[in-house]
Amino acid sequence: MPQIDVLIIGSGAAALSAAFFLPANIRVALVSKPRRLGCNTEFAQGGIACAIDENDIESHIADTLKAGAGRCDAEAAKILATKGFSLMKTLADMGAPLDRDENGAPLRAREAAHSKPRVLRAGGDQTGAIIGEFLLERVNHPICFGEIVDLLIDGGRCYGATIDEDGKRENIYAHNVVIASGGFGALYDVTTNPPAILGELQGIAALRGRKLSDMHFTQFHPTALDMDGAAQKPLLSEALRGEGAKIVDENNRRFLEDYGENELSPRDRLSRAIFAHIESSGRAYLDLSGFDSRYFAARFPVANRQLTLFGLKPPFRKAPIAPAFHYAMGGIAVDKNARVLGLRGLYAIGEAACTGAHGANRLASNSLLEALVFGKIAADTIANDPNANPAKTFGVLDEPRLGKDDDEVLSTIKKTLGRRAGVIRERASLKQAAAILDALTDREIGLLTRRSLRTAQAIVESAIEAEESVGAHYVKEESL
Ligand code: SIN
């Protein structure tokens, strides 16, 4: 029975950070969905929030807590800002290609709900892709592609995971398993996430008795490009508003004032204002006319490409926008060392995990930071406390990976969550969503869809249980 020390599930920033910081003498393997299916790190435009200097750490923590609407775990937020500051210094010293000014100082972008410009970027709005590549080039462990279909759990320990590679299934035994598989954004019909982000690992964890926390805190990005076509909506980064882009209506009126908001309000409040405006009176736009087109192309190459692809050629005037599902604050409950609660040998990091650092509404650009910081924390914890599982083997799960109703069920999940567990929620509608999702469990679905369905159910159950509207979970008053 081949056994490795650490199995990392995922290939985004959290997975690569864990892999990079594990000591060289530890036997590590990564398993990921094929990279062509995309992961959120590749699409992370905004950057990496990081204190400007040691004196700014308290302010970064304060901004994180404020955006989190009183629901952050203050200790996790402190770890994020403090360790994030030293980690980014380490990466910069190693040559991470951060954008810099003519004197070599890192450029800092302003994003919503930050009290000052502190967001580091790489290649303009290509930060996630560039930092991901930087780490990938430095990780020497093998990566194999396939789907994780189960975790091998028994008697309070995790012994590994079952991988399915195009129908060929096997158990991988590992003393430690690190879940870094991302969130569940593609379970929503309108999302900035790539289609592979279907939350299967959260579903597996729940089905295996692990706690999922804060699943109803789902963040909608206020300014996704609202064009017909693919479900994955291109992002128009916060940084555009940080540099002066305005939100307007058909008549170029800045309607946010009607809602008591402005372009740099926290995402939850801004998304609600834009959503309510679109529902009541039509369309919302991001006015980009203040940008010089050459500057725009250099500073925002991804947005420039996307806008051009959708026929909005420079010089841009205004781009149609709408909120889209963007980030899961909730996930697999972990402690401050990234350990999954109540199990030996299982860790969760990045968007798959819930550290509590983001509370009810994540501060812009804190997600890549969290992925990097808690990836390192998991690596350090494993290095300092290597788990050694007793010898044990498991049969290989033989339930079919796919089922004939998969496509239809997935499409129902997406529509149900989008319409009933979206930006603005209603109690009755959430209960209907629970009934719709429960009925789907009887359909002929494969085990991957069954895991996604469990995650979708957890989102709705958590929203129903929540007693008050706070942060990204907003239930219309009259339905309370
Ligand atoms: C953005 O660039 O607006 C997204 C950054 C983030 O999600 O934090």
PDB file of C-alpha atoms and ligand atoms in Angstrom, residues 45-46 111 221 235 237-238 267 326 362 364-365 367, ligand 1:
ATOM      1  CA  GLN A  45      -7.681  40.227 -10.434  1.00  0.00           C
ATOM      2  CA  GLY A  46      -7.778  42.601  -7.522  1.00  0.00           C
ATOM      3  CA  GLU A 111     -10.183  48.911  -3.107  1.00  0.00           C
ATOM      4  CA  HIS A 221     -19.233  40.924  -6.448  1.00  0.00           C
ATOM      5  CA  LEU A 235     -15.022  40.681 -13.250  1.00  0.00           C
ATOM      6  CA  SER A 237     -12.224  44.777 -10.483  1.00  0.00           C
ATOM      7  CA  GLU A 238     -12.743  46.866  -7.364  1.00  0.00           C
ATOM      8  CA  ARG A 267     -19.319  44.684  -1.317  1.00  0.00           C
ATOM      9  CA  HIS A 326     -18.000  35.680  -6.181  1.00  0.00           C
ATOM     10  CA  ARG A 362     -14.830  39.493   3.025  1.00  0.00           C
ATOM     11  CA  ALA A 364     -11.529  43.051  -0.926  1.00  0.00           C
ATOM     12  CA  SER A 365      -8.315  41.182  -1.768  1.00  0.00           C
ATOM     13  CA  SER A 367      -8.806  36.038  -0.149  1.00  0.00           C
TER      14      SER A 367
HETATM   15  C1  SIN B   1     -11.645  42.462  -7.521  1.00  0.00           C
HETATM   16  O1  SIN B   1     -10.635  42.657  -8.176  1.00  0.00           O
HETATM   17  O2  SIN B   1     -12.562  43.252  -7.459  1.00  0.00           O
HETATM   18  C2  SIN B   1     -11.777  41.153  -6.799  1.00  0.00           C
HETATM   19  C3  SIN B   1     -10.826  41.067  -5.699  1.00  0.00           C
HETATM   20  C4  SIN B   1     -11.364  40.199  -4.622  1.00  0.00           C
HETATM   21  O3  SIN B   1     -12.254  39.400  -4.830  1.00  0.00           O
HETATM   22  O4  SIN B   1     -10.929  40.395  -3.484  1.00  0.00           O
END
